[in-house]
Amino acid sequence: MFRMVEAAGTLGRKLACETWGDPNGHPVFLLHGTPGSRLGPRPLPSFLHRLGIHLIAYDRPGYGESGRFQGRLVRDAAADVESIADALGIEGTYSVVGRSGGGPHALACAALNPDRVASAAALVTLAPPDAEGLDWFAGMAESNVLAYTRASLAVAEDPGLHTEAKLQELTDSLARSADAVRQQPGSLLSNLDPELPAADREVVEDAGMRGLLLENYLQGVGDSWEGWLDDVLAFCRPWGLDLATIKDVPLLLWHGEQDTFCPVGHFRWLAERIPSTTAVLQPSAAHFAALSALPEVLAWVRDRALDRV
């Protein structure tokens, strides 16, 4: 079911959301990657029914059919998820699962809405840019190093770093990538191919999975690339939340040790600092393996939520 929802505390900013599975099941928000959309890879509705899950996904601001929220922070996702939950009539608790670029936003929901979030999971997620003691770029693919370096300089307060020029470089780069996706949906994966570990290449070469990813990217940036830009900038600004406050919400951190887009050092840093973490590291997996892990993760957050009832 497709819905347009008005974001709380704003006038006219709309969020596009969609639901699948058992409408009477446990509500789980699935937060998409970067770039991405509400139509990202997900289990079949029949499988969601068997799990007893009401799956909810939305286009983050600036993606797909959701209005842009320029200057947004990672923390702002918590209020957007709450707006959608209220609009859908979800009166009790819900769970949140974020993959890749959705991971930081899932952490924000767990940190800022502990009374509503019954359980959470962050798969192949980045750590905050101010993560003390973490070499943030160690082991990261060159394309991500370039984008996040530009973003870090673009949001810096030191005018000597030529922040406007760096923002324009980042903007132009993402605009070109989005235009290429519109012309040829497979271009993004093709451009990433030289940086993909063998484990990732095996996942994205599966015809079914590749089709889901291409639909996801085209929906996300088909009309606008601004959500992609705002995501990258948000990851490089202070997130506006304290991860140490995630004490009572059961949290699953899932990661592939071969990941080059969100390197394993980020996973280890987060696992050591979030009190309620269950940490799962797959030695032979990489970034896109999180897609295959999703059914198991959904069952985990459902069970942890039911344990708290």
mmCIF file of N, CA and C in Angstrom, residues 66-185:
data_model
loop_
_atom_site.group_PDB
_atom_site.id
_atom_site.type_symbol
_atom_site.label_atom_id
_atom_site.label_comp_id
_atom_site.label_asym_id
_atom_site.label_seq_id
_atom_site.Cartn_x
_atom_site.Cartn_y
_atom_site.Cartn_z
ATOM 1 N N SER A 66 9.588 11.735 -2.081
ATOM 2 C CA SER A 66 9.589 12.522 -0.850
ATOM 3 C C SER A 66 10.218 13.893 -1.087
ATOM 4 N N GLY A 67 9.625 14.914 -0.466
ATOM 5 C CA GLY A 67 10.158 16.266 -0.599
ATOM 6 C C GLY A 67 11.512 16.406 0.083
ATOM 7 N N ARG A 68 12.328 17.314 -0.426
ATOM 8 C CA ARG A 68 13.656 17.515 0.117
ATOM 9 C C ARG A 68 13.605 18.218 1.479
ATOM 10 N N PHE A 69 14.557 17.892 2.337
ATOM 11 C CA PHE A 69 14.763 18.578 3.621
ATOM 12 C C PHE A 69 16.230 18.988 3.634
ATOM 13 N N GLN A 70 16.515 20.144 3.037
ATOM 14 C CA GLN A 70 17.896 20.584 2.877
ATOM 15 C C GLN A 70 18.532 20.855 4.236
ATOM 16 N N GLY A 71 19.768 20.386 4.420
ATOM 17 C CA GLY A 71 20.472 20.581 5.670
ATOM 18 C C GLY A 71 20.103 19.585 6.746
ATOM 19 N N ARG A 72 19.378 18.550 6.385
ATOM 20 C CA ARG A 72 18.959 17.575 7.400
ATOM 21 C C ARG A 72 20.161 16.885 8.040
ATOM 22 N N LEU A 73 19.945 16.452 9.271
ATOM 23 C CA LEU A 73 20.932 15.687 10.018
ATOM 24 C C LEU A 73 20.474 14.238 10.114
ATOM 25 N N VAL A 74 21.379 13.358 10.475
ATOM 26 C CA VAL A 74 21.008 11.953 10.670
ATOM 27 C C VAL A 74 19.875 11.846 11.677
ATOM 28 N N ARG A 75 19.933 12.644 12.743
ATOM 29 C CA ARG A 75 18.925 12.555 13.800
ATOM 30 C C ARG A 75 17.512 12.832 13.292
ATOM 31 N N ASP A 76 17.360 13.563 12.200
ATOM 32 C CA ASP A 76 16.038 13.947 11.717
ATOM 33 C C ASP A 76 15.222 12.757 11.230
ATOM 34 N N ALA A 77 15.880 11.649 10.934
ATOM 35 C CA ALA A 77 15.141 10.463 10.506
ATOM 36 C C ALA A 77 14.219 9.948 11.602
ATOM 37 N N ALA A 78 14.601 10.141 12.861
ATOM 38 C CA ALA A 78 13.774 9.644 13.962
ATOM 39 C C ALA A 78 12.397 10.301 13.949
ATOM 40 N N ALA A 79 12.353 11.598 13.698
ATOM 41 C CA ALA A 79 11.076 12.299 13.650
ATOM 42 C C ALA A 79 10.267 11.894 12.420
ATOM 43 N N ASP A 80 10.942 11.661 11.286
ATOM 44 C CA ASP A 80 10.226 11.250 10.081
ATOM 45 C C ASP A 80 9.599 9.869 10.254
ATOM 46 N N VAL A 81 10.330 8.945 10.840
ATOM 47 C CA VAL A 81 9.779 7.608 11.092
ATOM 48 C C VAL A 81 8.590 7.702 12.040
ATOM 49 N N GLU A 82 8.709 8.536 13.056
ATOM 50 C CA GLU A 82 7.606 8.707 13.999
ATOM 51 C C GLU A 82 6.374 9.287 13.303
ATOM 52 N N SER A 83 6.584 10.223 12.367
ATOM 53 C CA SER A 83 5.462 10.800 11.619
ATOM 54 C C SER A 83 4.729 9.733 10.824
ATOM 55 N N ILE A 84 5.491 8.869 10.177
ATOM 56 C CA ILE A 84 4.874 7.813 9.371
ATOM 57 C C ILE A 84 4.138 6.820 10.263
ATOM 58 N N ALA A 85 4.753 6.442 11.389
ATOM 59 C CA ALA A 85 4.101 5.515 12.312
ATOM 60 C C ALA A 85 2.763 6.079 12.780
ATOM 61 N N ASP A 86 2.741 7.348 13.119
ATOM 62 C CA ASP A 86 1.492 7.966 13.579
ATOM 63 C C ASP A 86 0.458 8.023 12.458
ATOM 64 N N ALA A 87 0.906 8.367 11.237
ATOM 65 C CA ALA A 87 -0.019 8.462 10.108
ATOM 66 C C ALA A 87 -0.618 7.104 9.750
ATOM 67 N N LEU A 88 0.142 6.037 9.974
ATOM 68 C CA LEU A 88 -0.354 4.682 9.675
ATOM 69 C C LEU A 88 -1.169 4.096 10.823
ATOM 70 N N GLY A 89 -1.296 4.849 11.913
ATOM 71 C CA GLY A 89 -2.093 4.379 13.041
ATOM 72 C C GLY A 89 -1.404 3.344 13.900
ATOM 73 N N ILE A 90 -0.067 3.331 13.882
ATOM 74 C CA ILE A 90 0.682 2.399 14.729
ATOM 75 C C ILE A 90 0.713 2.983 16.138
ATOM 76 N N GLU A 91 -0.026 2.384 17.042
ATOM 77 C CA GLU A 91 -0.179 2.944 18.379
ATOM 78 C C GLU A 91 0.887 2.457 19.357
ATOM 79 N N GLY A 92 1.387 1.264 19.128
ATOM 80 C CA GLY A 92 2.374 0.703 20.046
ATOM 81 C C GLY A 92 3.786 0.895 19.533
ATOM 82 N N THR A 93 4.620 -0.087 19.816
ATOM 83 C CA THR A 93 6.025 -0.004 19.417
ATOM 84 C C THR A 93 6.237 -0.583 18.016
ATOM 85 N N TYR A 94 7.403 -0.315 17.478
ATOM 86 C CA TYR A 94 7.799 -0.824 16.174
ATOM 87 C C TYR A 94 9.298 -1.070 16.199
ATOM 88 N N SER A 95 9.795 -1.744 15.179
ATOM 89 C CA SER A 95 11.230 -1.992 15.040
ATOM 90 C C SER A 95 11.756 -1.235 13.832
ATOM 91 N N VAL A 96 13.064 -1.050 13.798
ATOM 92 C CA VAL A 96 13.706 -0.308 12.714
ATOM 93 C C VAL A 96 14.936 -1.086 12.245
ATOM 94 N N VAL A 97 15.044 -1.266 10.937
ATOM 95 C CA VAL A 97 16.195 -1.931 10.326
ATOM 96 C C VAL A 97 16.754 -1.011 9.250
ATOM 97 N N GLY A 98 18.044 -0.714 9.318
ATOM 98 C CA GLY A 98 18.680 0.120 8.303
ATOM 99 C C GLY A 98 19.868 -0.582 7.694
ATOM 100 N N ARG A 99 19.976 -0.535 6.369
ATOM 101 C CA ARG A 99 21.107 -1.151 5.670
ATOM 102 C C ARG A 99 21.958 -0.069 5.031
ATOM 103 N N SER A 100 23.272 -0.164 5.208
ATOM 104 C CA SER A 100 24.216 0.759 4.588
ATOM 105 C C SER A 100 23.865 2.188 4.995
ATOM 106 N N GLY A 101 23.493 3.056 4.042
ATOM 107 C CA GLY A 101 23.142 4.426 4.388
ATOM 108 C C GLY A 101 21.933 4.544 5.287
ATOM 109 N N GLY A 102 21.138 3.490 5.374
ATOM 110 C CA GLY A 102 20.019 3.492 6.317
ATOM 111 C C GLY A 102 20.449 3.168 7.734
ATOM 112 N N GLY A 103 21.676 2.620 7.895
ATOM 113 C CA GLY A 103 22.146 2.220 9.215
ATOM 114 C C GLY A 103 22.238 3.356 10.215
ATOM 115 N N PRO A 104 22.926 4.472 9.876
ATOM 116 C CA PRO A 104 22.975 5.589 10.827
ATOM 117 C C PRO A 104 21.589 6.093 11.216
ATOM 118 N N HIS A 105 20.655 6.091 10.269
ATOM 119 C CA HIS A 105 19.309 6.568 10.561
ATOM 120 C C HIS A 105 18.559 5.603 11.485
ATOM 121 N N ALA A 106 18.823 4.302 11.353
ATOM 122 C CA ALA A 106 18.239 3.343 12.292
ATOM 123 C C ALA A 106 18.802 3.555 13.691
ATOM 124 N N LEU A 107 20.097 3.838 13.789
ATOM 125 C CA LEU A 107 20.703 4.132 15.092
ATOM 126 C C LEU A 107 20.077 5.375 15.707
ATOM 127 N N ALA A 108 19.769 6.375 14.880
ATOM 128 C CA ALA A 108 19.126 7.588 15.385
ATOM 129 C C ALA A 108 17.762 7.276 15.983
ATOM 130 N N CYS A 109 16.990 6.426 15.318
ATOM 131 C CA CYS A 109 15.669 6.058 15.842
ATOM 132 C C CYS A 109 15.792 5.370 17.196
ATOM 133 N N ALA A 110 16.761 4.454 17.323
ATOM 134 C CA ALA A 110 16.942 3.733 18.586
ATOM 135 C C ALA A 110 17.393 4.670 19.698
ATOM 136 N N ALA A 111 18.238 5.651 19.359
ATOM 137 C CA ALA A 111 18.760 6.565 20.373
ATOM 138 C C ALA A 111 17.734 7.591 20.809
ATOM 139 N N LEU A 112 16.911 8.066 19.882
ATOM 140 C CA LEU A 112 16.043 9.206 20.156
ATOM 141 C C LEU A 112 14.588 8.829 20.438
ATOM 142 N N ASN A 113 14.166 7.630 20.024
ATOM 143 C CA ASN A 113 12.782 7.201 20.263
ATOM 144 C C ASN A 113 12.740 5.872 21.023
ATOM 145 N N PRO A 114 13.435 5.752 22.172
ATOM 146 C CA PRO A 114 13.501 4.456 22.855
ATOM 147 C C PRO A 114 12.157 3.959 23.378
ATOM 148 N N ASP A 115 11.202 4.856 23.561
ATOM 149 C CA ASP A 115 9.886 4.427 24.042
ATOM 150 C C ASP A 115 9.043 3.806 22.937
ATOM 151 N N ARG A 116 9.371 4.093 21.681
ATOM 152 C CA ARG A 116 8.605 3.543 20.563
ATOM 153 C C ARG A 116 9.355 2.431 19.832
ATOM 154 N N VAL A 117 10.680 2.498 19.819
ATOM 155 C CA VAL A 117 11.469 1.501 19.085
ATOM 156 C C VAL A 117 11.709 0.296 19.991
ATOM 157 N N ALA A 118 11.078 -0.829 19.642
ATOM 158 C CA ALA A 118 11.189 -2.035 20.459
ATOM 159 C C ALA A 118 12.476 -2.794 20.198
ATOM 160 N N SER A 119 13.033 -2.666 19.008
ATOM 161 C CA SER A 119 14.283 -3.321 18.637
ATOM 162 C C SER A 119 14.779 -2.675 17.358
ATOM 163 N N ALA A 120 16.072 -2.845 17.085
ATOM 164 C CA ALA A 120 16.655 -2.195 15.910
ATOM 165 C C ALA A 120 17.810 -3.026 15.376
ATOM 166 N N ALA A 121 18.124 -2.789 14.110
ATOM 167 C CA ALA A 121 19.280 -3.441 13.488
ATOM 168 C C ALA A 121 19.916 -2.468 12.513
ATOM 169 N N ALA A 122 21.239 -2.462 12.484
ATOM 170 C CA ALA A 122 21.996 -1.649 11.535
ATOM 171 C C ALA A 122 22.963 -2.582 10.815
ATOM 172 N N LEU A 123 22.800 -2.710 9.507
ATOM 173 C CA LEU A 123 23.602 -3.620 8.699
ATOM 174 C C LEU A 123 24.595 -2.813 7.872
ATOM 175 N N VAL A 124 25.850 -3.218 7.893
ATOM 176 C CA VAL A 124 26.941 -2.592 7.140
ATOM 177 C C VAL A 124 26.863 -1.070 7.220
ATOM 178 N N THR A 125 26.821 -0.558 8.448
ATOM 179 C CA THR A 125 26.643 0.871 8.657
ATOM 180 C C THR A 125 27.958 1.590 8.908
ATOM 181 N N LEU A 126 27.971 2.865 8.580
ATOM 182 C CA LEU A 126 29.071 3.752 8.932
ATOM 183 C C LEU A 126 28.995 4.115 10.414
ATOM 184 N N ALA A 127 30.129 4.516 10.966
ATOM 185 C CA ALA A 127 30.201 5.134 12.282
ATOM 186 C C ALA A 127 30.167 6.651 12.103
ATOM 187 N N PRO A 128 29.950 7.413 13.175
ATOM 188 C CA PRO A 128 29.917 8.875 13.053
ATOM 189 C C PRO A 128 31.262 9.435 12.579
ATOM 190 N N PRO A 129 31.255 10.606 11.964
ATOM 191 C CA PRO A 129 32.498 11.179 11.447
ATOM 192 C C PRO A 129 33.459 11.613 12.546
ATOM 193 N N ASP A 130 32.938 11.826 13.751
ATOM 194 C CA ASP A 130 33.775 12.244 14.879
ATOM 195 C C ASP A 130 34.099 11.080 15.809
ATOM 196 N N ALA A 131 34.088 9.853 15.256
ATOM 197 C CA ALA A 131 34.349 8.650 16.053
ATOM 198 C C ALA A 131 35.795 8.652 16.544
ATOM 199 N N GLU A 132 35.972 8.933 17.818
ATOM 200 C CA GLU A 132 37.322 9.061 18.380
ATOM 201 C C GLU A 132 38.057 7.725 18.352
ATOM 202 N N GLY A 133 39.275 7.760 17.822
ATOM 203 C CA GLY A 133 40.097 6.561 17.774
ATOM 204 C C GLY A 133 39.892 5.718 16.530
ATOM 205 N N LEU A 134 38.953 6.091 15.661
ATOM 206 C CA LEU A 134 38.687 5.334 14.433
ATOM 207 C C LEU A 134 39.344 6.017 13.247
ATOM 208 N N ASP A 135 40.131 5.256 12.476
ATOM 209 C CA ASP A 135 40.635 5.743 11.192
ATOM 210 C C ASP A 135 39.493 5.568 10.196
ATOM 211 N N TRP A 136 38.731 6.628 9.991
ATOM 212 C CA TRP A 136 37.428 6.560 9.313
ATOM 213 C C TRP A 136 37.544 6.040 7.886
ATOM 214 N N PHE A 137 38.646 6.355 7.200
ATOM 215 C CA PHE A 137 38.788 5.978 5.793
ATOM 216 C C PHE A 137 39.573 4.685 5.580
ATOM 217 N N ALA A 138 40.101 4.090 6.640
ATOM 218 C CA ALA A 138 40.921 2.883 6.491
ATOM 219 C C ALA A 138 40.113 1.747 5.872
ATOM 220 N N GLY A 139 40.616 1.193 4.778
ATOM 221 C CA GLY A 139 39.958 0.073 4.123
ATOM 222 C C GLY A 139 38.788 0.451 3.242
ATOM 223 N N MET A 140 38.544 1.745 3.024
ATOM 224 C CA MET A 140 37.376 2.197 2.271
ATOM 225 C C MET A 140 37.690 2.311 0.779
ATOM 226 N N ALA A 141 36.721 1.945 -0.060
ATOM 227 C CA ALA A 141 36.855 2.054 -1.509
ATOM 228 C C ALA A 141 37.127 3.496 -1.911
ATOM 229 N N GLU A 142 37.939 3.676 -2.941
ATOM 230 C CA GLU A 142 38.385 5.015 -3.332
ATOM 231 C C GLU A 142 37.217 5.929 -3.699
ATOM 232 N N SER A 143 36.165 5.398 -4.314
ATOM 233 C CA SER A 143 35.034 6.244 -4.695
ATOM 234 C C SER A 143 34.362 6.839 -3.459
ATOM 235 N N ASN A 144 34.239 6.053 -2.388
ATOM 236 C CA ASN A 144 33.653 6.578 -1.161
ATOM 237 C C ASN A 144 34.600 7.537 -0.453
ATOM 238 N N VAL A 145 35.903 7.233 -0.485
ATOM 239 C CA VAL A 145 36.879 8.155 0.115
ATOM 240 C C VAL A 145 36.762 9.532 -0.539
ATOM 241 N N LEU A 146 36.660 9.554 -1.863
ATOM 242 C CA LEU A 146 36.571 10.821 -2.584
ATOM 243 C C LEU A 146 35.295 11.569 -2.225
ATOM 244 N N ALA A 147 34.151 10.859 -2.236
ATOM 245 C CA ALA A 147 32.876 11.523 -1.950
ATOM 246 C C ALA A 147 32.830 12.052 -0.521
ATOM 247 N N TYR A 148 33.268 11.243 0.444
ATOM 248 C CA TYR A 148 33.181 11.666 1.845
ATOM 249 C C TYR A 148 34.247 12.704 2.191
ATOM 250 N N THR A 149 35.372 12.680 1.502
ATOM 251 C CA THR A 149 36.359 13.745 1.706
ATOM 252 C C THR A 149 35.802 15.075 1.233
ATOM 253 N N ARG A 150 35.204 15.083 0.052
ATOM 254 C CA ARG A 150 34.575 16.305 -0.451
ATOM 255 C C ARG A 150 33.475 16.780 0.500
ATOM 256 N N ALA A 151 32.656 15.841 0.981
ATOM 257 C CA ALA A 151 31.570 16.213 1.881
ATOM 258 C C ALA A 151 32.105 16.760 3.192
ATOM 259 N N SER A 152 33.147 16.130 3.736
ATOM 260 C CA SER A 152 33.731 16.593 5.001
ATOM 261 C C SER A 152 34.254 18.020 4.864
ATOM 262 N N LEU A 153 34.883 18.316 3.732
ATOM 263 C CA LEU A 153 35.377 19.667 3.503
ATOM 264 C C LEU A 153 34.236 20.641 3.245
ATOM 265 N N ALA A 154 33.172 20.152 2.587
ATOM 266 C CA ALA A 154 32.034 21.015 2.277
ATOM 267 C C ALA A 154 31.291 21.474 3.521
ATOM 268 N N VAL A 155 31.259 20.635 4.578
ATOM 269 C CA VAL A 155 30.524 21.001 5.796
ATOM 270 C C VAL A 155 31.438 21.613 6.850
ATOM 271 N N ALA A 156 32.740 21.733 6.543
ATOM 272 C CA ALA A 156 33.677 22.299 7.515
ATOM 273 C C ALA A 156 33.396 23.787 7.714
ATOM 274 N N GLU A 157 33.736 24.283 8.891
ATOM 275 C CA GLU A 157 33.489 25.685 9.212
ATOM 276 C C GLU A 157 34.663 26.589 8.849
ATOM 277 N N ASP A 158 35.772 26.010 8.455
ATOM 278 C CA ASP A 158 36.964 26.789 8.123
ATOM 279 C C ASP A 158 36.876 27.275 6.677
ATOM 280 N N PRO A 159 36.701 28.582 6.445
ATOM 281 C CA PRO A 159 36.578 29.073 5.066
ATOM 282 C C PRO A 159 37.838 28.842 4.242
ATOM 283 N N GLY A 160 38.966 28.632 4.926
ATOM 284 C CA GLY A 160 40.197 28.370 4.209
ATOM 285 C C GLY A 160 40.205 27.043 3.482
ATOM 286 N N LEU A 161 39.248 26.181 3.793
ATOM 287 C CA LEU A 161 39.161 24.874 3.137
ATOM 288 C C LEU A 161 38.353 24.930 1.844
ATOM 289 N N HIS A 162 37.919 26.140 1.454
ATOM 290 C CA HIS A 162 37.188 26.315 0.187
ATOM 291 C C HIS A 162 35.938 25.433 0.163
ATOM 292 N N THR A 163 35.127 25.573 1.203
ATOM 293 C CA THR A 163 33.968 24.698 1.372
ATOM 294 C C THR A 163 32.990 24.794 0.208
ATOM 295 N N GLU A 164 32.767 25.987 -0.322
ATOM 296 C CA GLU A 164 31.820 26.137 -1.424
ATOM 297 C C GLU A 164 32.298 25.393 -2.663
ATOM 298 N N ALA A 165 33.578 25.447 -2.923
ATOM 299 C CA ALA A 165 34.114 24.748 -4.092
ATOM 300 C C ALA A 165 33.987 23.238 -3.922
ATOM 301 N N LYS A 166 34.244 22.749 -2.706
ATOM 302 C CA LYS A 166 34.138 21.313 -2.460
ATOM 303 C C LYS A 166 32.694 20.851 -2.556
ATOM 304 N N LEU A 167 31.757 21.671 -2.066
ATOM 305 C CA LEU A 167 30.336 21.328 -2.188
ATOM 306 C C LEU A 167 29.939 21.262 -3.652
ATOM 307 N N GLN A 168 30.437 22.184 -4.463
ATOM 308 C CA GLN A 168 30.105 22.166 -5.889
ATOM 309 C C GLN A 168 30.695 20.936 -6.567
ATOM 310 N N GLU A 169 31.909 20.555 -6.190
ATOM 311 C CA GLU A 169 32.512 19.345 -6.755
ATOM 312 C C GLU A 169 31.666 18.121 -6.428
ATOM 313 N N LEU A 170 31.235 18.017 -5.172
ATOM 314 C CA LEU A 170 30.419 16.881 -4.759
ATOM 315 C C LEU A 170 29.076 16.898 -5.479
ATOM 316 N N THR A 171 28.461 18.076 -5.543
ATOM 317 C CA THR A 171 27.173 18.219 -6.221
ATOM 318 C C THR A 171 27.268 17.799 -7.686
ATOM 319 N N ASP A 172 28.276 18.293 -8.368
ATOM 320 C CA ASP A 172 28.432 17.971 -9.791
ATOM 321 C C ASP A 172 28.672 16.477 -9.996
ATOM 322 N N SER A 173 29.469 15.879 -9.127
ATOM 323 C CA SER A 173 29.781 14.455 -9.253
ATOM 324 C C SER A 173 28.527 13.592 -9.077
ATOM 325 N N LEU A 174 27.747 13.878 -8.047
ATOM 326 C CA LEU A 174 26.545 13.080 -7.802
ATOM 327 C C LEU A 174 25.483 13.340 -8.862
ATOM 328 N N ALA A 175 25.388 14.575 -9.331
ATOM 329 C CA ALA A 175 24.433 14.881 -10.398
ATOM 330 C C ALA A 175 24.764 14.087 -11.657
ATOM 331 N N ARG A 176 26.058 13.985 -11.991
ATOM 332 C CA ARG A 176 26.455 13.193 -13.171
ATOM 333 C C ARG A 176 26.122 11.718 -12.968
ATOM 334 N N SER A 177 26.382 11.201 -11.767
ATOM 335 C CA SER A 177 26.084 9.787 -11.491
ATOM 336 C C SER A 177 24.588 9.514 -11.573
ATOM 337 N N ALA A 178 23.781 10.439 -11.039
ATOM 338 C CA ALA A 178 22.329 10.261 -11.088
ATOM 339 C C ALA A 178 21.818 10.318 -12.524
ATOM 340 N N ASP A 179 22.368 11.220 -13.305
ATOM 341 C CA ASP A 179 21.964 11.316 -14.712
ATOM 342 C C ASP A 179 22.314 10.030 -15.458
ATOM 343 N N ALA A 180 23.459 9.458 -15.127
ATOM 344 C CA ALA A 180 23.852 8.195 -15.757
ATOM 345 C C ALA A 180 22.892 7.071 -15.387
ATOM 346 N N VAL A 181 22.422 7.062 -14.133
ATOM 347 C CA VAL A 181 21.450 6.050 -13.701
ATOM 348 C C VAL A 181 20.153 6.209 -14.479
ATOM 349 N N ARG A 182 19.730 7.460 -14.693
ATOM 350 C CA ARG A 182 18.497 7.682 -15.455
ATOM 351 C C ARG A 182 18.642 7.195 -16.897
ATOM 352 N N GLN A 183 19.826 7.382 -17.461
ATOM 353 C CA GLN A 183 20.057 6.953 -18.845
ATOM 354 C C GLN A 183 20.250 5.449 -18.942
ATOM 355 N N GLN A 184 20.935 4.884 -17.952
ATOM 356 C CA GLN A 184 21.244 3.457 -17.941
ATOM 357 C C GLN A 184 21.280 3.000 -16.481
ATOM 358 N N PRO A 185 20.197 2.410 -15.962
ATOM 359 C CA PRO A 185 20.104 2.072 -14.542
ATOM 360 C C PRO A 185 21.269 1.225 -14.022
#
